[in-house]
Amino acid sequence: MTQIIGSREETKKEKTEGAFVILGEDPASQARAGLLRTAHGEVETPCFMPCGTQGTVKALSSEELEEAGAQIILSNAYHLYLRPGEEVFEATGSLHSFMRWKGAILTDSGGFQVFSLSPLRRVTDEGLSFQSHIDGSKQFLTPERIVQFQLLLGSDIVMVLDECVGYPSLLEASAKAMERTLGWARRSKEAFQAGKTQGRFLFGIVQGGTDSNLRRQCGERLLEIGFDGYAIGGLGVGEPAPLLWEQCALSTGQLPKDRPRYLMGVGTPEDLLEGISLGIDFFDCVLPTRHGRNAQVFTGEGIRNLRNAAYAKDPEPIERECPCPACRGYSRAYLHHLLKSKEILGVRLATLHNIWFYLGLMKASREAIRKKNFEPFKKGTLTRLRRTS
């Protein structure tokens, strides 16, 4: 499936020989730069996927995401299954056409959302029974059903249904959830293979709480089933950072080098750099959009809270060297005014800047990996990022 080659120029002759190509590796870490070829274009890795949970990245249009350099976004099958629902997509076509998005889409299966949003739920080996958080209607999802729905959406990357446990969790609960996740993974693969899957990918998910033996066992058994890529789930749910990265390193060290690796839902800028060092290729997180809605903007020198009085008369842009539309045309003083006044434009501009920042950080990381100096780049970037104002 995968070719490891030395430079971007060589990809032309390897075009038909693999969907995932490694373009460069950092000698001082596990970081690697790659390329995933999808039916909706090439995705350069490591990459950040803006979260379009309900078919929209909050406050932004698809055209603005494209201008920012996004090559892939994340959406959520649970939310789209409940609203607008299957019948809408059967009538209107794929999620790509529905939201006018030309790039690739990864859809999460929604298992985590069932556990976190549904007030009444029952989990069995057969599937998930729950009440919709929207209207209280009774719902039942199986691994097969959620894969079929993702295929209806036209997802480029389909995620298996999994069971996530919180932190802390009892060993017995983590082991039970892992076993169920593995059973669902097998059934998900069978359902995927029975559908129209040309040019699409199915990712398995490593679970096991924070127990190293369980995570190692889960990874081994997922490899026996065989997937196009592998996600690391169940982290970033309250555990201490050292434990998070210990478990992440365990999984990346175990997962095959010739498959994409995805760390689910973990995504401060510092997290992205740490994950890249461990060999992670895909990231997603709601932070850039959520922070934008709360007047917090990411910069190369830390987070700025634009509601702070210090910015009320500041004529400078958010960040001088940033090429985003917010920084090209507007001052911190204007954004301060908009956000204090709760004007929608303020939220849009702050969110737009944050997405540009995240995608720019990924682009700079890829370039550093190809130049074989990612670790010095990471160290210098982290030093600057730890400032806040």
C-alpha atoms as a printed R data frame, in Angstrom:
    type eleno elety resid chain resno       x      y       z
1   ATOM     1    CA   MET     A     1   0.000  0.000   0.000
2   ATOM     2    CA   THR     A     2   2.746  2.441   0.941
3   ATOM     3    CA   GLN     A     3   5.981  3.589  -0.578
4   ATOM     4    CA   ILE     A     4   8.734  5.356   1.387
5   ATOM     5    CA   ILE     A     5  10.579  7.735  -0.883
6   ATOM     6    CA   GLY     A     6  13.103 10.513  -0.561
7   ATOM     7    CA   SER     A     7  11.522 13.610  -2.048
8   ATOM     8    CA   ARG     A     8   8.266 15.136  -3.254
9   ATOM     9    CA   GLU     A     9   9.456 15.080  -6.871
10  ATOM    10    CA   GLU     A    10   9.695 11.294  -6.827
11  ATOM    11    CA   THR     A    11   5.981 10.913  -6.083
12  ATOM    12    CA   LYS     A    12   5.091 11.216  -9.762
13  ATOM    13    CA   LYS     A    13   6.611  7.893 -10.700
14  ATOM    14    CA   GLU     A    14   5.115  6.271  -7.577
15  ATOM    15    CA   LYS     A    15   1.664  7.728  -8.252
16  ATOM    16    CA   THR     A    16  -0.117  4.438  -8.772
17  ATOM    17    CA   GLU     A    17   1.879  2.378  -6.288
18  ATOM    18    CA   GLY     A    18   0.470  3.473  -2.938
19  ATOM    19    CA   ALA     A    19  -2.182  5.554  -1.249
20  ATOM    20    CA   PHE     A    20   0.062  6.674   1.622
21  ATOM    21    CA   VAL     A    21   3.569  7.835   0.856
22  ATOM    22    CA   ILE     A    22   6.260  8.890   3.327
23  ATOM    23    CA   LEU     A    23   8.170 11.852   1.894
24  ATOM    24    CA   GLY     A    24  10.647 12.519   4.661
25  ATOM    25    CA   GLU     A    25  11.644 11.597   8.192
26  ATOM    26    CA   ASP     A    26  13.296 13.505  11.016
27  ATOM    27    CA   PRO     A    27  16.503 11.829  12.261
28  ATOM    28    CA   ALA     A    28  16.099 13.045  15.860
29  ATOM    29    CA   SER     A    29  12.501 11.917  16.436
30  ATOM    30    CA   GLN     A    30   9.748  9.743  14.991
31  ATOM    31    CA   ALA     A    31   8.315 12.662  12.989
32  ATOM    32    CA   ARG     A    32   7.533 11.956   9.351
33  ATOM    33    CA   ALA     A    33   6.076 13.954   6.467
34  ATOM    34    CA   GLY     A    34   3.756 12.072   4.166
35  ATOM    35    CA   LEU     A    35   1.034 12.191   1.573
36  ATOM    36    CA   LEU     A    36  -2.349 10.441   1.580
37  ATOM    37    CA   ARG     A    37  -4.024 10.202  -1.826
38  ATOM    38    CA   THR     A    38  -7.814 10.312  -1.537
39  ATOM    39    CA   ALA     A    39 -10.650 10.488  -4.029
40  ATOM    40    CA   HIS     A    40 -10.917 14.199  -3.182
41  ATOM    41    CA   GLY     A    41  -7.290 15.165  -3.495
42  ATOM    42    CA   GLU     A    42  -3.964 14.706  -1.788
43  ATOM    43    CA   VAL     A    43  -3.580 15.341   1.935
44  ATOM    44    CA   GLU     A    44  -0.110 16.332   3.133
45  ATOM    45    CA   THR     A    45   0.780 15.042   6.595
46  ATOM    46    CA   PRO     A    46   1.208 15.767   9.418
47  ATOM    47    CA   CYS     A    47  -2.056 17.656   9.119
48  ATOM    48    CA   PHE     A    48  -4.688 19.275  11.270
49  ATOM    49    CA   MET     A    49  -8.336 18.643  10.419
50  ATOM    50    CA   PRO     A    50 -10.659 21.562  11.247
51  ATOM    51    CA   CYS     A    51 -13.772 20.228  12.984
52  ATOM    52    CA   GLY     A    52 -16.893 20.523  10.861
53  ATOM    53    CA   THR     A    53 -18.900 18.430  13.302
54  ATOM    54    CA   GLN     A    54 -22.335 19.152  11.839
55  ATOM    55    CA   GLY     A    55 -21.270 19.715   8.259
56  ATOM    56    CA   THR     A    56 -19.795 23.137   8.967
57  ATOM    57    CA   VAL     A    57 -16.648 24.466  10.605
58  ATOM    58    CA   LYS     A    58 -18.295 26.969  12.917
59  ATOM    59    CA   ALA     A    59 -18.434 30.520  11.519
60  ATOM    60    CA   LEU     A    60 -16.519 29.680   8.313
61  ATOM    61    CA   SER     A    61 -17.485 28.815   4.752
62  ATOM    62    CA   SER     A    62 -15.951 25.994   2.748
63  ATOM    63    CA   GLU     A    63 -14.364 28.576   0.461
64  ATOM    64    CA   GLU     A    64 -12.645 30.236   3.435
65  ATOM    65    CA   LEU     A    65 -11.304 26.863   4.598
66  ATOM    66    CA   GLU     A    66  -9.926 26.195   1.144
67  ATOM    67    CA   GLU     A    67  -8.237 29.618   1.072
68  ATOM    68    CA   ALA     A    68  -6.704 28.873   4.481
69  ATOM    69    CA   GLY     A    69  -5.074 25.757   3.051
70  ATOM    70    CA   ALA     A    70  -7.241 23.032   4.570
71  ATOM    71    CA   GLN     A    71  -6.976 19.776   2.621
72  ATOM    72    CA   ILE     A    72  -9.185 17.646   4.872
73  ATOM    73    CA   ILE     A    73 -11.839 18.360   7.487
74  ATOM    74    CA   LEU     A    74 -13.522 16.243  10.141
75  ATOM    75    CA   SER     A    75 -17.246 15.753  10.481
76  ATOM    76    CA   ASN     A    76 -19.324 13.576  12.795
77  ATOM    77    CA   ALA     A    77 -21.603 10.760  11.741
78  ATOM    78    CA   TYR     A    78 -23.561 10.810  15.016
79  ATOM    79    CA   HIS     A    79 -24.636 14.431  14.603
80  ATOM    80    CA   LEU     A    80 -25.388 14.108  10.889
81  ATOM    81    CA   TYR     A    81 -27.334 10.883  11.451
82  ATOM    82    CA   LEU     A    82 -29.627 12.672  13.895
83  ATOM    83    CA   ARG     A    83 -29.824 15.907  11.908
84  ATOM    84    CA   PRO     A    84 -30.381 16.347   8.979
85  ATOM    85    CA   GLY     A    85 -30.586 12.523   8.709
86  ATOM    86    CA   GLU     A    86 -30.185  9.803   6.097
87  ATOM    87    CA   GLU     A    87 -33.102 10.825   3.916
88  ATOM    88    CA   VAL     A    88 -31.590 14.253   3.295
89  ATOM    89    CA   PHE     A    89 -28.307 12.793   2.053
90  ATOM    90    CA   GLU     A    90 -30.124 10.214  -0.059
91  ATOM    91    CA   ALA     A    91 -31.883 13.140  -1.731
92  ATOM    92    CA   THR     A    92 -29.050 15.658  -1.968
93  ATOM    93    CA   GLY     A    93 -25.945 13.524  -2.447
94  ATOM    94    CA   SER     A    94 -22.708 13.334  -0.497
95  ATOM    95    CA   LEU     A    95 -21.605 15.498   2.385
96  ATOM    96    CA   HIS     A    96 -19.054 17.041   0.020
97  ATOM    97    CA   SER     A    97 -21.763 18.394  -2.279
98  ATOM    98    CA   PHE     A    98 -24.067 19.231   0.647
99  ATOM    99    CA   MET     A    99 -21.523 21.634   2.154
100 ATOM   100    CA   ARG     A   100 -19.708 22.560  -1.076
101 ATOM   101    CA   TRP     A   101 -16.407 21.139   0.145
102 ATOM   102    CA   LYS     A   102 -13.952 19.947  -2.516
103 ATOM   103    CA   GLY     A   103 -11.347 18.374  -0.236
104 ATOM   104    CA   ALA     A   104 -11.237 15.153   1.741
105 ATOM   105    CA   ILE     A   105 -13.478 14.382   4.724
106 ATOM   106    CA   LEU     A   106 -12.901 12.117   7.716
107 ATOM   107    CA   THR     A   107 -16.044 11.227   9.627
108 ATOM   108    CA   ASP     A   108 -15.908 10.128  13.238
109 ATOM   109    CA   SER     A   109 -18.271  7.260  14.022
110 ATOM   110    CA   GLY     A   110 -19.897  9.120  16.909
111 ATOM   111    CA   GLY     A   111 -19.275  6.594  19.657
112 ATOM   112    CA   PHE     A   112 -17.779  9.248  21.933
113 ATOM   113    CA   GLN     A   113 -20.754 11.559  21.348
114 ATOM   114    CA   VAL     A   114 -23.221  8.855  22.370
115 ATOM   115    CA   PHE     A   115 -21.378  8.432  25.650
116 ATOM   116    CA   SER     A   116 -20.968 12.155  26.310
117 ATOM   117    CA   LEU     A   117 -24.232 13.653  24.991
118 ATOM   118    CA   SER     A   118 -26.963 11.074  25.428
119 ATOM   119    CA   PRO     A   119 -28.725 11.255  28.820
120 ATOM   120    CA   LEU     A   120 -30.004  7.689  28.516
121 ATOM   121    CA   ARG     A   121 -27.876  5.067  26.803
122 ATOM   122    CA   ARG     A   122 -27.366  1.331  26.866
123 ATOM   123    CA   VAL     A   123 -24.263 -0.274  25.423
124 ATOM   124    CA   THR     A   124 -24.298 -3.917  24.402
125 ATOM   125    CA   ASP     A   125 -22.124 -6.035  22.149
126 ATOM   126    CA   GLU     A   126 -24.817 -5.608  19.481
127 ATOM   127    CA   GLY     A   127 -24.673 -1.806  19.445
128 ATOM   128    CA   LEU     A   128 -25.761  1.431  21.102
129 ATOM   129    CA   SER     A   129 -29.254  2.277  22.312
130 ATOM   130    CA   PHE     A   130 -29.652  5.927  23.235
131 ATOM   131    CA   GLN     A   131 -31.914  8.947  23.283
132 ATOM   132    CA   SER     A   132 -31.248 11.750  20.831
133 ATOM   133    CA   HIS     A   133 -29.894 14.813  22.612
134 ATOM   134    CA   ILE     A   134 -31.903 16.868  20.089
135 ATOM   135    CA   ASP     A   135 -35.475 15.594  20.472
136 ATOM   136    CA   GLY     A   136 -35.306 12.658  22.884
137 ATOM   137    CA   SER     A   137 -36.187 10.112  20.206
138 ATOM   138    CA   LYS     A   138 -34.991  6.547  20.749
139 ATOM   139    CA   GLN     A   139 -32.111  5.474  18.505
140 ATOM   140    CA   PHE     A   140 -30.126  2.307  17.923
141 ATOM   141    CA   LEU     A   141 -26.799  2.184  16.125
142 ATOM   142    CA   THR     A   142 -24.737 -0.850  15.207
143 ATOM   143    CA   PRO     A   143 -21.174 -0.906  13.852
144 ATOM   144    CA   GLU     A   144 -22.566 -1.930  10.457
145 ATOM   145    CA   ARG     A   145 -25.163  0.828  10.420
146 ATOM   146    CA   ILE     A   146 -22.704  3.598  11.207
147 ATOM   147    CA   VAL     A   147 -20.256  2.404   8.526
148 ATOM   148    CA   GLN     A   148 -23.065  2.288   5.959
149 ATOM   149    CA   PHE     A   149 -24.090  5.820   6.886
150 ATOM   150    CA   GLN     A   150 -20.523  7.104   6.522
151 ATOM   151    CA   LEU     A   151 -20.355  5.512   3.084
152 ATOM   152    CA   LEU     A   152 -23.626  7.265   2.220
153 ATOM   153    CA   LEU     A   153 -22.003 10.536   3.280
154 ATOM   154    CA   GLY     A   154 -19.156  9.833   0.857
155 ATOM   155    CA   SER     A   155 -16.518  9.952   3.614
156 ATOM   156    CA   ASP     A   156 -12.943  9.587   2.414
157 ATOM   157    CA   ILE     A   157 -11.872  8.197   5.794
158 ATOM   158    CA   VAL     A   158 -14.417  6.092   7.691
159 ATOM   159    CA   MET     A   159 -13.962  5.441  11.410
160 ATOM   160    CA   VAL     A   160 -15.089  2.247  13.116
161 ATOM   161    CA   LEU     A   161 -17.510  2.417  16.021
162 ATOM   162    CA   ASP     A   162 -15.643  2.259  19.333
163 ATOM   163    CA   GLU     A   163 -16.291  2.524  23.052
164 ATOM   164    CA   CYS     A   164 -14.341  5.165  24.968
165 ATOM   165    CA   VAL     A   165 -13.946  5.162  28.749
166 ATOM   166    CA   GLY     A   166 -13.207  8.215  30.842
167 ATOM   167    CA   TYR     A   167 -10.370  8.855  33.237
168 ATOM   168    CA   PRO     A   168  -9.959  7.400  35.749
169 ATOM   169    CA   SER     A   169 -11.593  4.089  34.918
170 ATOM   170    CA   LEU     A   170 -11.437  0.669  36.512
171 ATOM   171    CA   LEU     A   171  -9.282 -1.905  34.752
172 ATOM   172    CA   GLU     A   172 -12.320 -4.146  34.308
173 ATOM   173    CA   ALA     A   173 -14.274 -1.364  32.572
174 ATOM   174    CA   SER     A   174 -11.338 -0.511  30.280
175 ATOM   175    CA   ALA     A   175 -10.878 -4.187  29.354
176 ATOM   176    CA   LYS     A   176 -14.582 -4.635  28.613
177 ATOM   177    CA   ALA     A   177 -14.667 -1.530  26.408
178 ATOM   178    CA   MET     A   178 -11.544 -2.690  24.568
179 ATOM   179    CA   GLU     A   179 -13.040 -6.112  23.837
180 ATOM   180    CA   ARG     A   180 -16.246 -4.515  22.595
181 ATOM   181    CA   THR     A   181 -14.273 -2.076  20.422
182 ATOM   182    CA   LEU     A   182 -12.403 -5.006  18.842
183 ATOM   183    CA   GLY     A   183 -15.613 -6.892  18.136
184 ATOM   184    CA   TRP     A   184 -17.133 -3.794  16.575
185 ATOM   185    CA   ALA     A   185 -13.961 -3.262  14.551
186 ATOM   186    CA   ARG     A   186 -14.288 -6.698  12.924
187 ATOM   187    CA   ARG     A   187 -17.928 -6.081  12.087
188 ATOM   188    CA   SER     A   188 -17.139 -2.591  10.797
189 ATOM   189    CA   LYS     A   189 -14.552 -3.978   8.411
190 ATOM   190    CA   GLU     A   190 -16.998 -6.561   7.077
191 ATOM   191    CA   ALA     A   191 -19.609 -3.852   6.493
192 ATOM   192    CA   PHE     A   192 -17.020 -1.613   4.842
193 ATOM   193    CA   GLN     A   193 -15.878 -4.362   2.474
194 ATOM   194    CA   ALA     A   194 -19.487 -5.010   1.489
195 ATOM   195    CA   GLY     A   195 -19.984 -1.379   0.377
196 ATOM   196    CA   LYS     A   196 -18.712  0.859  -2.396
197 ATOM   197    CA   THR     A   197 -15.306  1.725  -1.027
198 ATOM   198    CA   GLN     A   198 -13.037  2.511  -3.962
199 ATOM   199    CA   GLY     A   199 -10.702  5.338  -2.988
200 ATOM   200    CA   ARG     A   200 -11.875  5.280   0.635
201 ATOM   201    CA   PHE     A   201 -10.126  4.233   3.826
202 ATOM   202    CA   LEU     A   202 -11.244  2.496   7.016
203 ATOM   203    CA   PHE     A   203  -9.400  3.300  10.250
204 ATOM   204    CA   GLY     A   204  -9.357  1.083  13.343
205 ATOM   205    CA   ILE     A   205  -9.149  2.678  16.798
206 ATOM   206    CA   VAL     A   206  -6.827  1.672  19.632
207 ATOM   207    CA   GLN     A   207  -8.560  1.743  23.023
208 ATOM   208    CA   GLY     A   208  -7.642  0.421  26.453
209 ATOM   209    CA   GLY     A   209  -7.864  3.399  28.792
210 ATOM   210    CA   THR     A   210  -4.515  4.223  30.349
211 ATOM   211    CA   ASP     A   211  -3.456  0.608  30.870
212 ATOM   212    CA   SER     A   212  -0.380 -0.208  28.780
213 ATOM   213    CA   ASN     A   213  -1.109 -3.931  28.565
214 ATOM   214    CA   LEU     A   214  -4.633 -3.322  27.283
215 ATOM   215    CA   ARG     A   215  -3.484 -0.788  24.693
216 ATOM   216    CA   ARG     A   216  -0.720 -3.076  23.513
217 ATOM   217    CA   GLN     A   217  -3.146 -5.976  23.225
218 ATOM   218    CA   CYS     A   218  -5.700 -3.848  21.393
219 ATOM   219    CA   GLY     A   219  -3.081 -2.691  18.888
220 ATOM   220    CA   GLU     A   220  -1.901 -6.236  18.208
221 ATOM   221    CA   ARG     A   221  -5.409 -7.512  17.584
222 ATOM   222    CA   LEU     A   222  -6.335 -4.566  15.363
223 ATOM   223    CA   LEU     A   223  -3.278 -5.332  13.239
224 ATOM   224    CA   GLU     A   224  -4.516 -8.910  12.864
225 ATOM   225    CA   ILE     A   225  -7.830 -7.594  11.519
226 ATOM   226    CA   GLY     A   226  -6.013 -5.139   9.241
227 ATOM   227    CA   PHE     A   227  -7.005 -1.534   8.505
228 ATOM   228    CA   ASP     A   228  -5.993  1.207   6.069
229 ATOM   229    CA   GLY     A   229  -4.978  3.417   8.980
230 ATOM   230    CA   TYR     A   230  -5.055  3.458  12.756
231 ATOM   231    CA   ALA     A   231  -6.361  5.964  15.281
232 ATOM   232    CA   ILE     A   232  -5.389  6.329  18.923
233 ATOM   233    CA   GLY     A   233  -8.562  6.992  20.891
234 ATOM   234    CA   GLY     A   234  -9.518  7.391  24.522
235 ATOM   235    CA   LEU     A   235  -6.778  9.908  25.372
236 ATOM   236    CA   GLY     A   236  -7.153 13.562  26.272
237 ATOM   237    CA   VAL     A   237 -10.099 12.684  28.549
238 ATOM   238    CA   GLY     A   238  -8.654 14.010  31.795
239 ATOM   239    CA   GLU     A   239  -5.480 12.008  32.316
240 ATOM   240    CA   PRO     A   240  -2.205 13.831  33.189
241 ATOM   241    CA   ALA     A   241  -0.151 14.904  30.174
242 ATOM   242    CA   PRO     A   242   2.806 12.574  30.915
243 ATOM   243    CA   LEU     A   243   0.435  9.611  30.974
244 ATOM   244    CA   LEU     A   244  -1.221 10.722  27.732
245 ATOM   245    CA   TRP     A   245   2.105 10.876  25.891
246 ATOM   246    CA   GLU     A   246   3.327  7.623  27.430
247 ATOM   247    CA   GLN     A   247   0.276  5.800  26.058
248 ATOM   248    CA   CYS     A   248   0.500  7.603  22.724
249 ATOM   249    CA   ALA     A   249   4.168  6.617  22.342
250 ATOM   250    CA   LEU     A   250   3.302  3.017  23.148
251 ATOM   251    CA   SER     A   251   0.754  2.916  20.331
252 ATOM   252    CA   THR     A   252   2.798  4.737  17.707
253 ATOM   253    CA   GLY     A   253   5.729  2.440  18.428
254 ATOM   254    CA   GLN     A   254   3.490 -0.539  17.811
255 ATOM   255    CA   LEU     A   255   1.497  0.636  14.794
256 ATOM   256    CA   PRO     A   256   2.886 -0.076  11.311
257 ATOM   257    CA   LYS     A   257   5.046  2.574   9.726
258 ATOM   258    CA   ASP     A   258   3.311  2.181   6.373
259 ATOM   259    CA   ARG     A   259  -0.139  3.250   7.613
260 ATOM   260    CA   PRO     A   260  -1.434  6.689   8.635
261 ATOM   261    CA   ARG     A   261  -1.751  7.344  12.378
262 ATOM   262    CA   TYR     A   262  -4.414  9.602  13.876
263 ATOM   263    CA   LEU     A   263  -4.484 10.956  17.449
264 ATOM   264    CA   MET     A   264  -8.130 11.702  18.142
265 ATOM   265    CA   GLY     A   265  -9.292 14.939  19.752
266 ATOM   266    CA   VAL     A   266  -5.948 16.112  21.176
267 ATOM   267    CA   GLY     A   267  -4.872 19.442  19.791
268 ATOM   268    CA   THR     A   268  -3.302 22.422  21.504
269 ATOM   269    CA   PRO     A   269  -0.428 23.723  19.365
270 ATOM   270    CA   GLU     A   270   1.955 22.221  21.932
271 ATOM   271    CA   ASP     A   271   0.111 18.886  21.661
272 ATOM   272    CA   LEU     A   272   0.425 18.899  17.892
273 ATOM   273    CA   LEU     A   273   4.190 19.334  18.050
274 ATOM   274    CA   GLU     A   274   4.567 16.617  20.691
275 ATOM   275    CA   GLY     A   275   2.378 14.225  18.696
276 ATOM   276    CA   ILE     A   276   4.324 14.886  15.504
277 ATOM   277    CA   SER     A   277   7.539 13.958  17.356
278 ATOM   278    CA   LEU     A   278   5.973 10.579  18.151
279 ATOM   279    CA   GLY     A   279   4.990  9.904  14.540
280 ATOM   280    CA   ILE     A   280   1.357 11.083  14.465
281 ATOM   281    CA   ASP     A   281   0.033 12.076  11.028
282 ATOM   282    CA   PHE     A   282  -3.530 13.322  11.675
283 ATOM   283    CA   PHE     A   283  -4.951 15.580  14.390
284 ATOM   284    CA   ASP     A   284  -8.305 17.194  15.133
285 ATOM   285    CA   CYS     A   285  -9.534 19.452  17.910
286 ATOM   286    CA   VAL     A   286 -12.266 22.045  18.490
287 ATOM   287    CA   LEU     A   287  -9.850 24.469  20.182
288 ATOM   288    CA   PRO     A   288  -9.153 26.866  17.282
289 ATOM   289    CA   THR     A   289 -12.853 27.455  16.633
290 ATOM   290    CA   ARG     A   290 -13.912 27.363  20.298
291 ATOM   291    CA   HIS     A   291 -11.158 29.788  21.289
292 ATOM   292    CA   GLY     A   292 -12.121 32.059  18.416
293 ATOM   293    CA   ARG     A   293 -15.676 32.251  19.741
294 ATOM   294    CA   ASN     A   294 -14.233 33.248  23.105
295 ATOM   295    CA   ALA     A   295 -11.946 36.035  21.827
296 ATOM   296    CA   GLN     A   296  -8.773 33.983  22.239
297 ATOM   297    CA   VAL     A   297  -6.406 33.945  19.278
298 ATOM   298    CA   PHE     A   298  -3.319 31.814  18.773
299 ATOM   299    CA   THR     A   299  -0.058 33.487  17.787
300 ATOM   300    CA   GLY     A   300   3.550 32.427  17.486
301 ATOM   301    CA   GLU     A   301   4.123 34.021  20.890
302 ATOM   302    CA   GLY     A   302   1.214 32.522  22.783
303 ATOM   303    CA   ILE     A   303  -2.497 33.144  23.152
304 ATOM   304    CA   ARG     A   304  -3.941 36.664  23.115
305 ATOM   305    CA   ASN     A   305  -7.310 37.395  24.699
306 ATOM   306    CA   LEU     A   306  -8.629 40.177  22.506
307 ATOM   307    CA   ARG     A   307 -11.222 41.203  25.103
308 ATOM   308    CA   ASN     A   308  -8.400 42.461  27.338
309 ATOM   309    CA   ALA     A   309  -8.365 46.234  27.770
310 ATOM   310    CA   ALA     A   310  -4.762 46.365  26.553
311 ATOM   311    CA   TYR     A   311  -6.011 45.889  22.988
312 ATOM   312    CA   ALA     A   312  -8.727 48.577  23.034
313 ATOM   313    CA   LYS     A   313  -6.534 51.147  21.237
314 ATOM   314    CA   ASP     A   314  -3.982 48.797  19.653
315 ATOM   315    CA   PRO     A   315  -3.602 49.541  15.901
316 ATOM   316    CA   GLU     A   316  -1.535 46.411  15.212
317 ATOM   317    CA   PRO     A   317  -2.959 43.278  13.560
318 ATOM   318    CA   ILE     A   318  -3.291 40.097  15.630
319 ATOM   319    CA   GLU     A   319   0.086 39.013  14.259
320 ATOM   320    CA   ARG     A   320   2.268 41.097  11.929
321 ATOM   321    CA   GLU     A   321   3.542 38.277   9.719
322 ATOM   322    CA   CYS     A   322   0.261 36.353   9.495
323 ATOM   323    CA   PRO     A   323  -1.234 36.247   5.965
324 ATOM   324    CA   CYS     A   324  -4.813 35.517   7.095
325 ATOM   325    CA   PRO     A   325  -7.645 37.892   6.095
326 ATOM   326    CA   ALA     A   326  -8.101 39.037   9.710
327 ATOM   327    CA   CYS     A   327  -4.470 40.133   9.982
328 ATOM   328    CA   ARG     A   328  -4.329 41.599   6.473
329 ATOM   329    CA   GLY     A   329  -7.080 44.121   7.064
330 ATOM   330    CA   TYR     A   330  -8.067 44.582  10.707
331 ATOM   331    CA   SER     A   331  -6.519 45.858  13.931
332 ATOM   332    CA   ARG     A   332  -6.554 44.370  17.398
333 ATOM   333    CA   ALA     A   333  -8.535 47.463  18.468
334 ATOM   334    CA   TYR     A   334 -11.274 46.730  15.927
335 ATOM   335    CA   LEU     A   335 -11.447 43.060  16.879
336 ATOM   336    CA   HIS     A   336 -11.524 44.051  20.558
337 ATOM   337    CA   HIS     A   337 -14.494 46.302  19.811
338 ATOM   338    CA   LEU     A   338 -16.339 43.620  17.805
339 ATOM   339    CA   LEU     A   339 -15.814 40.909  20.400
340 ATOM   340    CA   LYS     A   340 -16.735 43.129  23.354
341 ATOM   341    CA   SER     A   341 -19.858 44.146  21.422
342 ATOM   342    CA   LYS     A   342 -20.623 40.485  20.658
343 ATOM   343    CA   GLU     A   343 -20.682 41.162  16.936
344 ATOM   344    CA   ILE     A   344 -20.639 38.051  14.719
345 ATOM   345    CA   LEU     A   345 -17.850 39.460  12.549
346 ATOM   346    CA   GLY     A   346 -15.498 39.437  15.534
347 ATOM   347    CA   VAL     A   347 -16.078 35.711  16.073
348 ATOM   348    CA   ARG     A   348 -15.600 35.017  12.373
349 ATOM   349    CA   LEU     A   349 -12.328 36.907  12.119
350 ATOM   350    CA   ALA     A   350 -10.883 35.408  15.311
351 ATOM   351    CA   THR     A   351 -11.867 31.901  14.195
352 ATOM   352    CA   LEU     A   352 -10.464 32.460  10.724
353 ATOM   353    CA   HIS     A   353  -7.146 33.577  12.168
354 ATOM   354    CA   ASN     A   354  -6.938 30.536  14.452
355 ATOM   355    CA   ILE     A   355  -7.560 28.113  11.580
356 ATOM   356    CA   TRP     A   356  -4.869 29.819   9.501
357 ATOM   357    CA   PHE     A   357  -2.515 29.607  12.482
358 ATOM   358    CA   TYR     A   358  -3.082 25.873  13.007
359 ATOM   359    CA   LEU     A   359  -2.732 25.041   9.325
360 ATOM   360    CA   GLY     A   360   0.364 27.244   9.100
361 ATOM   361    CA   LEU     A   361   1.928 25.427  12.045
362 ATOM   362    CA   MET     A   362   1.361 22.119  10.264
363 ATOM   363    CA   LYS     A   363   2.862 23.424   7.039
364 ATOM   364    CA   ALA     A   364   5.947 24.706   8.875
365 ATOM   365    CA   SER     A   365   6.267 21.360  10.668
366 ATOM   366    CA   ARG     A   366   6.172 19.442   7.382
367 ATOM   367    CA   GLU     A   367   8.857 21.687   5.938
368 ATOM   368    CA   ALA     A   368  11.042 21.207   9.037
369 ATOM   369    CA   ILE     A   369  10.697 17.427   8.794
370 ATOM   370    CA   ARG     A   370  11.706 17.432   5.133
371 ATOM   371    CA   LYS     A   371  14.735 19.548   6.032
372 ATOM   372    CA   LYS     A   372  15.528 17.060   8.842
373 ATOM   373    CA   ASN     A   373  15.493 19.717  11.554
374 ATOM   374    CA   PHE     A   374  12.095 19.204  13.183
375 ATOM   375    CA   GLU     A   375  13.358 18.918  16.759
376 ATOM   376    CA   PRO     A   376  15.154 22.326  16.734
377 ATOM   377    CA   PHE     A   377  12.049 23.807  15.081
378 ATOM   378    CA   LYS     A   378   9.842 22.252  17.767
379 ATOM   379    CA   LYS     A   379  12.025 23.492  20.623
380 ATOM   380    CA   GLY     A   380  12.105 27.064  19.356
381 ATOM   381    CA   THR     A   381   8.378 27.106  18.606
382 ATOM   382    CA   LEU     A   382   7.452 25.744  22.038
383 ATOM   383    CA   THR     A   383   9.550 28.398  23.766
384 ATOM   384    CA   ARG     A   384   7.618 31.148  21.983
385 ATOM   385    CA   LEU     A   385   4.190 29.500  22.323
386 ATOM   386    CA   ARG     A   386   4.319 29.404  26.103
387 ATOM   387    CA   ARG     A   387   3.737 33.129  26.369
388 ATOM   388    CA   THR     A   388   0.182 34.295  27.010
389 ATOM   389    CA   SER     A   389  -1.375 37.760  27.098
